XYZ file of N, CA and C in Angstrom:
513
model
N -6.055 -16.758 1.483
C -5.592 -15.454 1.278
C -5.798 -15.160 -0.017
N -5.975 -13.549 0.346
C -6.386 -12.528 -0.860
C -6.087 -10.989 -0.454
N -5.927 -10.286 -1.563
C -5.661 -9.561 -2.019
C -6.441 -7.922 -1.067
N -6.222 -7.510 -0.145
C -6.665 -6.910 0.701
C -7.196 -5.637 0.061
N -6.533 -4.486 -1.178
C -7.092 -3.241 -1.723
C -5.845 -3.374 -3.222
N -6.501 -2.149 -3.631
C -6.194 -2.622 -4.981
C -6.899 -2.385 -6.363
N -5.856 -2.595 -6.898
C -6.663 -3.899 -8.340
C -7.065 -4.635 -8.417
N -6.040 -5.620 -7.280
C -7.067 -7.204 -7.199
C -7.340 -7.271 -6.343
N -8.240 -6.250 -5.529
C -8.940 -5.925 -4.625
C -9.835 -7.516 -4.373
N -10.066 -8.288 -3.214
C -10.801 -9.333 -3.321
C -10.562 -10.721 -4.017
N -9.358 -10.484 -4.580
C -8.729 -12.329 -5.549
C -7.882 -12.701 -4.776
N -8.134 -13.766 -4.214
C -7.928 -14.591 -3.781
C -6.335 -15.678 -4.687
N -5.569 -15.343 -3.529
C -4.175 -16.348 -3.989
C -3.440 -17.200 -3.591
N -3.062 -18.056 -4.257
C -3.053 -19.755 -3.177
C -1.500 -19.764 -2.638
N -1.186 -20.338 -1.356
C 0.177 -20.518 -0.820
C 0.424 -21.934 -0.868
N 1.555 -22.249 -1.007
C 2.705 -23.654 -0.921
C 1.457 -24.725 -0.450
N 2.094 -25.695 -1.016
C 1.523 -26.320 -0.234
C 2.324 -26.961 1.161
N 2.151 -28.142 2.093
C 2.829 -27.838 2.608
C 3.744 -27.122 4.689
N 4.631 -27.169 4.962
C 5.143 -26.026 6.119
C 6.169 -25.507 5.864
N 6.727 -25.003 4.376
C 7.972 -24.460 4.740
C 7.259 -22.967 4.566
N 6.534 -23.007 4.438
C 6.285 -21.662 4.265
C 5.074 -21.148 5.242
N 4.479 -20.006 6.142
C 3.938 -19.303 7.336
C 3.232 -17.818 6.233
N 2.044 -18.763 5.372
C 1.315 -17.072 5.002
C 0.672 -16.483 6.056
N 0.648 -14.947 6.138
C 0.267 -14.270 7.253
C -1.111 -13.928 7.414
N -1.975 -13.353 8.262
C -3.917 -13.697 7.993
C -3.509 -12.265 7.632
N -4.783 -11.660 6.628
C -5.439 -10.854 6.090
C -5.097 -10.014 7.446
N -5.886 -10.604 7.688
C -5.892 -8.994 9.343
C -3.970 -8.402 9.630
N -3.609 -9.275 9.436
C -2.044 -8.895 10.069
C -1.891 -7.978 8.862
N -2.100 -8.627 7.691
C -1.349 -7.499 6.442
C -2.207 -6.821 5.954
N -2.987 -6.112 6.325
C -3.963 -5.244 6.298
C -3.208 -4.233 6.948
N -3.093 -4.395 8.673
C -1.912 -3.412 9.404
C -1.669 -3.075 8.634
N -0.419 -4.111 8.515
C 1.042 -3.532 8.115
C 0.730 -2.418 6.660
N -0.328 -2.822 5.566
C -0.446 -1.906 4.988
C -0.613 -0.644 5.322
N -1.862 -0.570 6.370
C -2.706 0.459 7.399
C -1.234 1.558 7.305
N 0.134 1.083 7.702
C 1.213 1.452 8.508
C 1.888 1.455 8.042
N 1.988 1.384 6.871
C 2.616 2.234 5.069
C 2.476 3.018 5.025
N 0.978 3.418 4.844
C -0.010 4.612 3.694
C 0.062 5.390 4.883
N 0.327 5.382 6.143
C 0.993 6.542 6.698
C 2.330 7.152 7.008
N 3.048 5.967 6.601
C 4.092 6.145 5.799
C 5.299 6.866 4.617
N 3.571 7.160 3.497
C 4.171 7.962 2.751
C 3.310 6.157 1.229
N 2.967 5.693 2.051
C 2.462 4.248 1.255
C 3.166 3.246 0.385
N 2.235 3.162 -0.583
C 3.590 2.355 -1.569
C 3.328 2.876 -3.344
N 2.557 3.756 -4.201
C 2.003 4.267 -4.598
C 3.408 4.315 -5.311
N 4.772 3.650 -6.869
C 5.326 3.691 -7.296
C 6.981 3.325 -6.364
N 6.522 2.085 -5.897
C 7.385 1.931 -5.410
C 7.741 1.005 -5.437
N 9.719 0.864 -5.595
C 10.484 -0.044 -5.656
C 10.502 -1.363 -4.220
N 9.787 -3.048 -4.506
C 9.659 -2.670 -3.688
C 10.623 -4.626 -3.563
N 11.154 -5.081 -2.181
C 11.905 -6.675 -2.528
C 10.761 -7.048 -1.397
N 10.299 -8.762 -1.807
C 9.721 -9.289 -1.222
C 10.611 -11.140 -0.602
N 11.238 -10.396 0.049
C 12.415 -11.399 0.504
C 11.643 -12.514 0.892
N 11.922 -13.969 1.198
C 11.634 -14.577 1.335
C 9.747 -15.245 0.946
N 9.461 -14.547 0.045
C 8.619 -14.092 -0.789
C 7.579 -15.607 -0.767
N 7.887 -16.639 -0.410
C 6.544 -17.605 -0.814
C 5.222 -17.595 -1.626
N 4.108 -17.267 -1.445
C 3.240 -17.570 -1.802
C 3.241 -15.752 -2.713
N 3.683 -15.041 -2.363
C 4.146 -13.537 -2.724
C 3.032 -12.332 -2.259
N 2.371 -12.786 -1.426
C 1.271 -12.071 -0.733
C 1.799 -10.982 -0.276
N 2.573 -10.636 0.406
C 3.676 -8.727 -0.105
C 3.529 -8.190 -0.572
N 4.287 -8.686 -1.481
C 4.404 -8.531 -2.833
C 2.652 -7.867 -4.323
N 2.965 -9.439 -3.605
C 1.206 -9.245 -5.003
C 0.092 -7.982 -4.076
N 0.413 -7.693 -2.697
C 0.084 -6.484 -2.486
C 0.354 -5.018 -2.431
N 1.453 -5.210 -2.404
C 1.931 -4.397 -3.092
C 1.855 -3.446 -4.428
N 1.714 -5.204 -5.527
C 1.580 -4.270 -6.890
C 0.032 -3.889 -7.013
N -0.996 -4.324 -6.275
C -2.046 -4.247 -6.132
C -2.745 -2.749 -5.652
N -1.261 -2.036 -5.204
C -2.238 -1.043 -4.096
C -0.516 -0.166 -5.120
N -0.705 -0.224 -6.091
C 0.253 0.929 -7.153
C 1.967 0.529 -6.952
N 2.331 -0.041 -6.681
C 3.773 -0.337 -6.564
C 4.787 -0.729 -8.435
N 5.641 0.275 -8.871
C 6.022 0.921 -9.399
C 6.676 -1.072 -9.890
N 7.391 -1.536 -8.959
C 8.035 -3.372 -9.365
C 8.103 -3.593 -7.952
N 8.420 -5.722 -8.234
C 8.538 -5.879 -7.097
C 9.491 -7.152 -7.682
N 10.260 -7.197 -7.082
C 11.491 -8.292 -6.841
C 11.159 -9.256 -5.642
N 11.105 -10.291 -6.067
C 10.986 -11.501 -5.216
C 11.781 -12.547 -4.866
N 11.907 -12.812 -3.969
C 13.743 -13.623 -3.923
C 13.057 -14.654 -3.001
N 13.202 -15.809 -3.318
C 12.659 -17.364 -3.489
C 13.269 -18.182 -3.395
N 14.295 -19.310 -2.479
C 14.785 -19.696 -2.956
C 13.599 -21.539 -3.010
N 12.609 -22.251 -2.753
C 11.770 -22.869 -3.009
C 11.286 -23.929 -4.144
N 11.095 -24.751 -4.363
C 10.750 -24.807 -5.336
C 9.196 -25.103 -6.231
N 8.862 -25.241 -5.061
C 7.053 -25.145 -4.609
C 6.687 -24.200 -4.618
N 7.551 -23.594 -3.866
C 6.855 -21.286 -3.455
C 6.900 -20.622 -5.074
N 8.101 -21.615 -5.246
C 8.166 -20.731 -6.699
C 7.038 -20.971 -7.690
N 6.817 -22.262 -7.514
C 5.656 -22.547 -8.803
C 4.028 -21.992 -8.102
N 4.257 -21.688 -7.092
C 2.579 -20.947 -7.155
C 3.495 -19.154 -6.820
N 3.819 -18.513 -6.399
C 4.270 -17.764 -6.513
C 4.374 -17.221 -8.286
N 4.819 -18.008 -8.951
C 4.549 -17.602 -10.892
C 3.415 -17.784 -11.330
N 2.503 -18.649 -10.735
C 0.786 -18.724 -10.902
C -0.068 -17.708 -10.173
N 0.350 -17.231 -9.101
C -0.622 -15.925 -8.638
C -0.058 -14.544 -9.662
N 1.501 -14.365 -9.931
C 1.777 -13.295 -10.812
C 0.798 -13.850 -11.776
N 0.941 -14.803 -13.057
C -0.212 -14.681 -13.673
C -1.345 -14.071 -13.341
N -2.186 -14.966 -12.464
C -3.343 -15.372 -13.017
C -3.826 -13.576 -12.379
N -3.227 -12.942 -11.204
C -3.267 -11.441 -11.016
C -2.774 -10.373 -11.974
N -2.113 -11.027 -13.091
C -1.399 -9.970 -14.442
C -0.293 -8.470 -14.550
N 0.286 -9.124 -13.342
C 1.388 -8.646 -12.675
C 2.957 -8.698 -13.562
N 3.117 -10.182 -13.869
C 4.220 -10.527 -13.903
C 5.327 -9.149 -14.680
N 4.881 -8.454 -15.600
C 5.037 -6.913 -16.896
C 5.642 -6.193 -15.815
N 5.485 -6.468 -14.228
C 5.941 -5.225 -13.050
C 6.743 -6.209 -11.661
N 7.650 -7.256 -12.038
C 7.617 -8.263 -10.492
C 9.310 -8.939 -11.767
N 9.520 -9.452 -11.424
C 11.513 -10.162 -11.144
C 11.137 -10.858 -9.859
N 11.356 -12.194 -10.728
C 11.340 -13.841 -9.343
C 12.963 -13.939 -9.297
N 13.823 -13.734 -8.559
C 15.256 -14.585 -7.857
C 14.649 -15.748 -6.793
N 15.338 -16.985 -7.810
C 15.516 -18.051 -7.281
C 16.502 -18.513 -7.066
N 17.190 -17.726 -5.574
C 18.262 -17.722 -4.304
C 18.516 -17.691 -4.079
N 19.208 -18.093 -2.400
C 19.154 -17.854 -1.638
C 18.860 -16.059 -0.491
N 18.245 -15.257 -0.185
C 17.977 -14.550 0.558
C 19.228 -13.751 0.557
N 20.001 -14.372 1.602
C 21.261 -14.256 1.764
C 22.799 -13.544 0.774
N 22.171 -14.296 -0.508
C 23.239 -14.019 -1.001
C 22.647 -12.605 -2.422
N 21.528 -12.563 -2.252
C 20.468 -11.553 -3.574
C 20.220 -10.649 -2.893
N 20.352 -10.676 -1.594
C 20.628 -9.216 -0.285
C 22.028 -8.115 -1.688
N 22.897 -8.915 -1.327
C 24.199 -8.388 -1.670
C 24.331 -7.289 -3.006
N 23.063 -7.980 -3.468
C 23.412 -7.404 -5.468
C 22.087 -7.251 -5.806
N 20.617 -7.038 -4.985
C 19.847 -6.438 -5.858
C 19.652 -4.772 -5.965
N 20.468 -4.477 -5.345
C 20.291 -2.963 -5.557
C 19.377 -2.131 -3.755
N 18.799 -1.679 -3.818
C 18.468 -0.557 -2.855
C 16.599 -0.577 -3.763
N 15.767 -0.593 -2.383
C 14.206 -0.606 -2.615
C 13.831 0.831 -2.007
N 12.667 0.737 -1.931
C 11.676 2.272 -0.993
C 11.618 1.370 -0.193
N 10.990 -0.349 -0.119
C 10.346 -0.916 0.565
C 10.886 -2.547 0.609
N 11.105 -3.040 1.730
C 11.476 -4.499 1.947
C 11.010 -5.192 2.732
N 10.156 -6.800 2.089
C 9.767 -7.141 3.548
C 10.607 -8.563 3.224
N 10.260 -8.340 4.831
C 11.682 -9.532 5.336
C 10.734 -10.674 6.186
N 10.219 -11.499 5.598
C 9.756 -12.863 6.479
C 10.023 -13.794 6.260
N 11.371 -14.390 6.964
C 11.649 -15.363 7.014
C 10.810 -16.422 8.106
N 11.198 -18.009 6.613
C 10.578 -18.787 7.917
C 11.128 -18.768 9.064
N 10.405 -18.840 10.407
C 10.729 -19.385 12.185
C 11.734 -19.653 12.310
N 11.893 -20.912 11.852
C 13.303 -22.166 12.246
C 14.560 -20.950 11.796
N 14.282 -19.883 10.547
C 15.719 -20.005 10.541
C 15.878 -18.222 11.527
N 17.391 -18.160 12.287
C 17.758 -16.855 12.893
C 18.648 -16.535 11.467
N 18.070 -15.101 10.817
C 18.514 -14.766 9.882
C 18.418 -12.761 10.190
N 18.845 -12.662 11.278
C 18.325 -11.344 11.738
C 19.345 -10.589 10.894
N 20.229 -11.081 11.735
C 21.307 -10.083 12.212
C 22.080 -10.024 10.308
N 21.925 -10.862 9.225
C 22.659 -10.615 8.476
C 21.305 -9.673 7.603
N 20.302 -9.641 7.823
C 18.952 -9.526 7.317
C 19.464 -8.041 7.316
N 19.153 -7.493 8.542
C 19.866 -6.379 9.341
C 20.768 -5.930 8.335
N 21.537 -6.127 8.620
C 22.850 -5.543 8.113
C 23.403 -5.039 6.627
N 22.685 -6.358 5.799
C 22.836 -6.169 4.433
C 21.773 -6.287 3.574
N 20.013 -5.685 3.954
C 19.797 -5.445 3.408
C 19.408 -3.681 2.515
N 18.585 -3.292 1.488
C 19.038 -1.693 1.846
C 18.134 -1.423 0.825
N 17.346 -0.482 2.004
C 15.506 -0.240 0.984
C 15.445 1.188 2.260
N 14.678 2.051 2.273
C 14.477 3.218 2.287
C 13.238 2.185 4.354
N 12.245 1.545 3.721
C 11.519 0.809 5.362
C 11.921 -0.827 4.983
N 12.073 -1.101 6.106
C 12.037 -2.664 6.205
C 10.875 -2.926 7.458
N 10.299 -4.308 6.295
C 8.504 -4.456 6.956
C 9.712 -5.999 7.557
N 9.870 -5.985 9.122
C 10.672 -7.154 9.680
C 8.248 -8.160 10.157
N 8.311 -9.183 9.997
C 7.632 -10.594 10.217
C 8.044 -11.585 10.758
N 7.638 -11.977 12.464
C 8.573 -12.954 12.673
C 8.369 -13.450 13.903
N 8.356 -14.741 14.980
C 7.579 -15.392 15.473
C 8.161 -14.490 17.140
N 9.572 -13.977 17.593
C 9.777 -13.288 18.135
C 10.247 -11.836 18.391
N 9.838 -11.307 18.924
C 10.862 -9.631 18.430
C 11.573 -9.709 17.466
N 11.926 -8.766 17.182
C 13.320 -8.696 16.393
C 14.247 -7.542 16.687
N 15.531 -7.365 16.865
C 15.883 -6.182 17.468
C 17.099 -5.903 16.691
N 16.399 -4.280 16.133
C 17.182 -3.182 15.090
C 18.596 -3.543 15.316
N 19.819 -3.391 15.073
C 20.567 -2.707 14.636
C 20.932 -1.118 14.259
N 21.946 -0.705 14.502
C 22.466 1.032 14.804
C 22.167 1.461 13.305
N 21.931 0.578 12.164
C 21.626 0.870 10.941
C 20.031 1.396 10.699
N 19.291 1.016 11.976
C 18.148 1.612 11.199
C 16.953 2.185 12.872
N 16.079 2.663 12.179
C 15.530 3.656 13.345
C 13.994 3.233 13.500
N 13.538 2.720 14.613
C 11.976 1.444 14.666
C 11.328 2.635 14.058
N 9.603 2.363 13.588
C 8.891 3.545 13.110
C 7.553 3.372 13.929
N 7.395 1.386 13.732
C 6.197 1.021 14.460
C 6.457 -0.335 15.089
N 6.297 -0.784 15.548
C 6.234 -2.618 16.034
C 4.396 -2.399 17.067
N 3.994 -3.681 16.213
C 2.783 -4.268 16.377
C 3.222 -5.921 17.234
N 1.879 -6.317 17.581
C 1.980 -8.237 17.642
C 0.930 -8.152 16.753
N 0.442 -9.186 16.325
C -0.723 -9.790 16.258
C -0.764 -11.469 16.077
N -0.876 -11.727 18.063
C -1.126 -13.660 17.782
C 0.525 -13.242 17.950
N 0.551 -14.952 17.173
C 2.040 -15.215 17.832
C 3.466 -14.069 16.940
N 2.382 -13.453 15.615
C 3.433 -12.307 14.948
C 4.424 -11.676 15.487
N 4.946 -11.140 15.257
C 6.149 -9.795 15.620
C 6.665 -9.134 14.716
N 5.498 -7.525 14.061
C 5.777 -7.097 13.390
C 6.215 -5.718 13.415
N 7.346 -5.249 12.482
C 8.117 -3.874 12.859
C 8.395 -3.395 11.856
N 8.792 -2.170 11.326
C 8.426 -1.362 10.617
C 9.644 -0.356 10.696
N 10.609 -0.478 10.061
C 12.336 0.160 10.630
C 13.099 0.949 9.326
N 13.495 2.318 9.134
C 14.211 3.015 8.668
C 15.284 3.214 8.902
N 15.685 2.945 7.694
C 17.515 2.826 7.261
C 17.797 4.516 7.415
N 18.967 4.553 8.421
C 19.373 5.561 9.187
C 19.812 5.729 7.942
């Protein structure tokens, strides 16, 4: 896994050991960020990386000029990897890590320009996420199609292998 573009372009990032996280492919990540560029990009954005794992989405955002990323991850192995990736890339000063369940964090972290929501496939948390996330844009990554609620307007939807991607804006 690597950073696709920006100040850390080409740098390798580590993924947590085990089956608890599911890293996104570089191809799918590049497609997501191309879609985000067409919707205004990530320059100076406040970003949430929910179910952060290695931090791939948030790290890519920081590399591309995001002002700040709040990473939310409760798995201790993933947290160690995320912290190491932030240190290696030199992004710690523009990041906050919350070691709490996402379902609790979304009610206290405030508003973001972009929220990456990449829950483990085994979790069925989309109704909670869609009801609680406060962001101008939501980027969803799942194994099954994501059914948006009345709060969200679909901007883009794509499929990459088993991965289903949706980008939606908050009404």
